[in-house]
PDB file of C-alpha atoms in Angstrom:
ATOM      1  CA  UNK A  49      48.574  73.598  42.576  1.00 59.00           C
ATOM      2  CA  UNK A  50      47.829  77.062  43.935  1.00 72.00           C
ATOM      3  CA  UNK A  51      46.231  80.099  42.405  1.00 82.00           C
ATOM      4  CA  UNK A  52      48.559  82.376  40.455  1.00 79.00           C
ATOM      5  CA  UNK A  53      49.373  85.650  42.181  1.00 77.00           C
ATOM      6  CA  UNK A  54      51.072  88.338  40.117  1.00 79.00           C
ATOM      7  CA  UNK A  55      54.361  89.725  41.389  1.00 82.00           C
ATOM      8  CA  UNK A  56      54.330  93.082  43.128  1.00 83.00           C
ATOM      9  CA  UNK A  57      56.054  95.764  41.052  1.00 89.00           C
ATOM     10  CA  UNK A  58      57.496  98.393  43.442  1.00 93.00           C
ATOM     11  CA  UNK A  59      57.368 101.279  40.957  1.00 93.00           C
ATOM     12  CA  UNK A  60      53.677 100.647  40.247  1.00 92.00           C
ATOM     13  CA  UNK A  61      52.869 100.754  43.969  1.00 95.00           C
ATOM     14  CA  UNK A  62      54.791 104.020  44.380  1.00 96.00           C
ATOM     15  CA  UNK A  63      53.047 105.570  41.379  1.00 96.00           C
ATOM     16  CA  UNK A  64      49.667 104.759  42.956  1.00 95.00           C
ATOM     17  CA  UNK A  65      50.775 106.191  46.301  1.00 97.00           C
ATOM     18  CA  UNK A  66      51.872 109.465  44.686  1.00 97.00           C
ATOM     19  CA  UNK A  67      48.730 109.805  42.555  1.00 96.00           C
ATOM     20  CA  UNK A  68      46.445 109.149  45.543  1.00 95.00           C
ATOM     21  CA  UNK A  69      48.193 111.576  47.904  1.00 95.00           C
ATOM     22  CA  UNK A  70      49.630 114.382  45.777  1.00 95.00           C
ATOM     23  CA  UNK A  71      49.053 117.784  47.400  1.00 85.00           C
ATOM     24  CA  UNK A  72      45.854 116.733  49.163  1.00 71.00           C
ATOM     25  CA  UNK A  73      46.201 119.398  51.844  1.00 67.00           C
ATOM     26  CA  UNK A  74      47.320 122.639  50.210  1.00 72.00           C
ATOM     27  CA  UNK A  75      46.370 122.617  46.533  1.00 74.00           C
ATOM     28  CA  UNK A  76      49.506 124.599  45.668  1.00 84.00           C
ATOM     29  CA  UNK A  77      51.597 121.998  43.835  1.00 90.00           C
ATOM     30  CA  UNK A  78      49.973 120.854  40.580  1.00 92.00           C
ATOM     31  CA  UNK A  79      50.012 117.096  40.075  1.00 92.00           C
ATOM     32  CA  UNK A  80      52.760 116.226  37.599  1.00 94.00           C
ATOM     33  CA  UNK A  81      52.473 113.709  34.823  1.00 93.00           C
ATOM     34  CA  UNK A  82      53.632 110.559  36.707  1.00 94.00           C
ATOM     35  CA  UNK A  83      55.242 107.929  34.479  1.00 91.00           C
ATOM     36  CA  UNK A  84      56.169 104.435  35.627  1.00 90.00           C
ATOM     37  CA  UNK A  85      59.147 103.752  33.354  1.00 86.00           C
ATOM     38  CA  UNK A  86      59.029 100.069  34.285  1.00 75.00           C
ATOM     39  CA  UNK A  87      55.442  99.685  33.134  1.00 59.00           C
ATOM     40  CA  UNK A  88      56.232  99.116  29.469  1.00 60.00           C
ATOM     41  CA  UNK A  89      52.860 100.458  28.321  1.00 62.00           C
ATOM     42  CA  UNK A  90      53.909 104.115  28.512  1.00 56.00           C
ATOM     43  CA  UNK A  91      56.720 105.416  26.295  1.00 59.00           C
ATOM     44  CA  UNK A  92      59.492 107.235  28.153  1.00 69.00           C
ATOM     45  CA  UNK A  93      59.047 110.316  25.995  1.00 70.00           C
ATOM     46  CA  UNK A  94      57.261 113.195  27.642  1.00 74.00           C
ATOM     47  CA  UNK A  95      56.318 116.730  26.755  1.00 74.00           C
ATOM     48  CA  UNK A  96      57.051 119.396  29.374  1.00 73.00           C
ATOM     49  CA  UNK A  97      54.611 121.709  27.595  1.00 76.00           C
ATOM     50  CA  UNK A  98      51.873 119.493  29.089  1.00 82.00           C
ATOM     51  CA  UNK A  99      53.153 120.197  32.602  1.00 87.00           C
ATOM     52  CA  UNK A 100      55.652 118.923  35.126  1.00 93.00           C
ATOM     53  CA  UNK A 101      56.902 115.350  34.850  1.00 94.00           C
ATOM     54  CA  UNK A 102      57.890 112.734  37.427  1.00 95.00           C
ATOM     55  CA  UNK A 103      59.410 109.512  36.039  1.00 94.00           C
ATOM     56  CA  UNK A 104      59.812 106.514  38.355  1.00 95.00           C
ATOM     57  CA  UNK A 105      62.690 104.137  37.509  1.00 92.00           C
ATOM     58  CA  UNK A 106      64.526 101.319  39.239  1.00 88.00           C
ATOM     59  CA  UNK A 107      67.946 101.984  40.756  1.00 87.00           C
ATOM     60  CA  UNK A 108      70.885  99.594  40.924  1.00 84.00           C
ATOM     61  CA  UNK A 109      70.708  97.299  42.713  1.00 83.00           C
ATOM     62  CA  UNK A 110      66.927  97.270  42.426  1.00 87.00           C
ATOM     63  CA  UNK A 111      66.423  94.599  45.083  1.00 90.00           C
ATOM     64  CA  UNK A 112      68.758  93.830  47.948  1.00 93.00           C
ATOM     65  CA  UNK A 113      68.269  90.901  50.310  1.00 92.00           C
ATOM     66  CA  UNK A 114      70.103  90.506  53.621  1.00 94.00           C
ATOM     67  CA  UNK A 115      69.572  87.163  55.379  1.00 93.00           C
ATOM     68  CA  UNK A 116      69.321  87.148  59.178  1.00 93.00           C
ATOM     69  CA  UNK A 117      69.747  84.362  61.702  1.00 86.00           C
ATOM     70  CA  UNK A 118      69.520  80.960  60.051  1.00 85.00           C
ATOM     71  CA  UNK A 119      68.853  82.479  56.612  1.00 85.00           C
ATOM     72  CA  UNK A 120      65.175  81.592  56.715  1.00 90.00           C
ATOM     73  CA  UNK A 121      64.222  85.229  57.265  1.00 93.00           C
ATOM     74  CA  UNK A 122      65.792  88.393  55.981  1.00 94.00           C
ATOM     75  CA  UNK A 123      65.440  92.050  55.096  1.00 96.00           C
ATOM     76  CA  UNK A 124      64.508  93.188  51.580  1.00 94.00           C
ATOM     77  CA  UNK A 125      65.103  96.666  50.180  1.00 96.00           C
ATOM     78  CA  UNK A 126      63.878  97.910  46.809  1.00 96.00           C
ATOM     79  CA  UNK A 127      65.543 101.052  45.444  1.00 96.00           C
ATOM     80  CA  UNK A 128      63.788 103.461  43.113  1.00 96.00           C
ATOM     81  CA  UNK A 129      64.721 106.746  41.479  1.00 96.00           C
ATOM     82  CA  UNK A 130      62.270 109.525  40.686  1.00 96.00           C
ATOM     83  CA  UNK A 131      63.341 111.992  38.023  1.00 95.00           C
ATOM     84  CA  UNK A 132      61.574 115.346  38.352  1.00 96.00           C
ATOM     85  CA  UNK A 133      61.438 117.810  35.457  1.00 94.00           C
ATOM     86  CA  UNK A 134      59.736 121.180  35.194  1.00 93.00           C
ATOM     87  CA  UNK A 135      59.997 124.168  32.901  1.00 91.00           C
ATOM     88  CA  UNK A 136      58.315 126.532  35.394  1.00 91.00           C
ATOM     89  CA  UNK A 137      61.114 127.379  37.840  1.00 91.00           C
ATOM     90  CA  UNK A 138      63.640 126.072  40.319  1.00 91.00           C
ATOM     91  CA  UNK A 139      61.098 126.812  43.058  1.00 93.00           C
ATOM     92  CA  UNK A 140      58.587 124.477  41.360  1.00 93.00           C
ATOM     93  CA  UNK A 141      61.249 121.748  41.247  1.00 94.00           C
ATOM     94  CA  UNK A 142      61.805 122.124  44.980  1.00 95.00           C
ATOM     95  CA  UNK A 143      58.042 122.199  45.610  1.00 94.00           C
ATOM     96  CA  UNK A 144      57.752 118.876  43.774  1.00 96.00           C
ATOM     97  CA  UNK A 145      60.677 117.446  45.759  1.00 97.00           C
ATOM     98  CA  UNK A 146      59.111 118.586  49.026  1.00 95.00           C
ATOM     99  CA  UNK A 147      55.771 117.043  48.058  1.00 96.00           C
ATOM    100  CA  UNK A 148      57.377 113.659  47.352  1.00 97.00           C
ATOM    101  CA  UNK A 149      59.218 113.891  50.676  1.00 97.00           C
ATOM    102  CA  UNK A 150      55.986 114.831  52.489  1.00 95.00           C
ATOM    103  CA  UNK A 151      54.157 111.833  51.012  1.00 96.00           C
ATOM    104  CA  UNK A 152      57.026 109.480  51.933  1.00 97.00           C
ATOM    105  CA  UNK A 153      56.976 110.674  55.552  1.00 97.00           C
ATOM    106  CA  UNK A 154      53.188 110.882  55.871  1.00 96.00           C
ATOM    107  CA  UNK A 155      52.667 107.412  54.377  1.00 97.00           C
ATOM    108  CA  UNK A 156      55.857 105.851  55.773  1.00 97.00           C
ATOM    109  CA  UNK A 157      53.958 102.763  56.944  1.00 97.00           C
ATOM    110  CA  UNK A 158      50.912 103.184  54.704  1.00 95.00           C
ATOM    111  CA  UNK A 159      51.741 100.845  51.826  1.00 95.00           C
ATOM    112  CA  UNK A 160      50.145  97.408  51.529  1.00 93.00           C
ATOM    113  CA  UNK A 161      53.031  95.438  50.016  1.00 94.00           C
ATOM    114  CA  UNK A 162      55.902  97.120  51.865  1.00 96.00           C
ATOM    115  CA  UNK A 163      56.464  97.808  55.548  1.00 97.00           C
ATOM    116  CA  UNK A 164      58.074 101.205  54.972  1.00 97.00           C
ATOM    117  CA  UNK A 165      58.768 103.758  52.249  1.00 97.00           C
ATOM    118  CA  UNK A 166      61.899 105.734  52.990  1.00 97.00           C
ATOM    119  CA  UNK A 167      62.985 109.018  51.399  1.00 98.00           C
ATOM    120  CA  UNK A 168      66.771 108.781  50.914  1.00 97.00           C
ATOM    121  CA  UNK A 169      68.094 111.865  49.100  1.00 97.00           C
ATOM    122  CA  UNK A 170      67.639 114.516  46.436  1.00 98.00           C
ATOM    123  CA  UNK A 171      70.176 115.444  43.786  1.00 96.00           C
ATOM    124  CA  UNK A 172      69.504 118.586  41.785  1.00 94.00           C
ATOM    125  CA  UNK A 173      70.718 118.499  38.204  1.00 89.00           C
ATOM    126  CA  UNK A 174      73.014 121.501  37.833  1.00 73.00           C
ATOM    127  CA  UNK A 175      73.607 121.201  34.095  1.00 71.00           C
ATOM    128  CA  UNK A 176      72.532 124.117  31.980  1.00 66.00           C
ATOM    129  CA  UNK A 177      69.238 123.004  30.499  1.00 70.00           C
ATOM    130  CA  UNK A 178      67.989 126.445  29.426  1.00 78.00           C
ATOM    131  CA  UNK A 179      64.496 126.663  30.790  1.00 83.00           C
ATOM    132  CA  UNK A 180      64.341 123.193  32.339  1.00 90.00           C
ATOM    133  CA  UNK A 181      64.945 122.328  35.966  1.00 93.00           C
ATOM    134  CA  UNK A 182      65.416 118.724  36.975  1.00 94.00           C
ATOM    135  CA  UNK A 183      66.484 116.554  39.864  1.00 96.00           C
ATOM    136  CA  UNK A 184      66.563 112.972  41.127  1.00 97.00           C
ATOM    137  CA  UNK A 185      65.054 111.575  44.301  1.00 98.00           C
ATOM    138  CA  UNK A 186      66.167 108.205  45.669  1.00 97.00           C
ATOM    139  CA  UNK A 187      63.742 106.199  47.798  1.00 97.00           C
ATOM    140  CA  UNK A 188      63.701 102.723  49.297  1.00 97.00           C
ATOM    141  CA  UNK A 189      60.845 100.364  49.961  1.00 97.00           C
ATOM    142  CA  UNK A 190      61.645  98.139  52.935  1.00 96.00           C
ATOM    143  CA  UNK A 191      60.389  94.798  54.220  1.00 95.00           C
ATOM    144  CA  UNK A 192      62.197  93.618  57.364  1.00 95.00           C
ATOM    145  CA  UNK A 193      62.285  90.099  58.810  1.00 93.00           C
ATOM    146  CA  UNK A 194      60.325  88.474  55.993  1.00 93.00           C
ATOM    147  CA  UNK A 195      60.378  84.807  55.013  1.00 91.00           C
ATOM    148  CA  UNK A 196      63.045  84.213  52.343  1.00 88.00           C
ATOM    149  CA  UNK A 197      62.155  80.614  51.544  1.00 75.00           C
ATOM    150  CA  UNK A 198      60.233  80.298  48.291  1.00 67.00           C
ATOM    151  CA  UNK A 199      59.562  76.563  48.368  1.00 62.00           C
ATOM    152  CA  UNK A 200      56.305  74.975  49.463  1.00 51.00           C
ATOM    153  CA  UNK A 201      57.992  72.347  51.668  1.00 44.00           C
TER     154      UNK A 201
END
């Protein structure tokens, strides 16, 4: 019997990546409160009076597996959504979006558990929120040509 290894949680890895690399070059975009919604230890409630907020959630489908060849290997994609909220301005929202995009491109191959992080798109929330600006970023974590077999035989 082998040693137990905990499963990798994609949102937790992305949260660490963002916290470690947020605005390390310019110092112009304040680090938002980053919440991993999938963590379970942090309530989803947040207070925008404490600053900007970035909530990481899973998308649907969260994990997609595409077998290749003889179905022993395949590609895995993990989809996440980041919800950005600020009460400062629309410019701050776009600064936050650009910072997430910068990190995704700069660290494209810099994650330990995934071969690539890929920025997919940004959707600005156009509802009238009176003093709140928000948007959603979709990203994918990709592992290509990985072993799909989970048996020990």
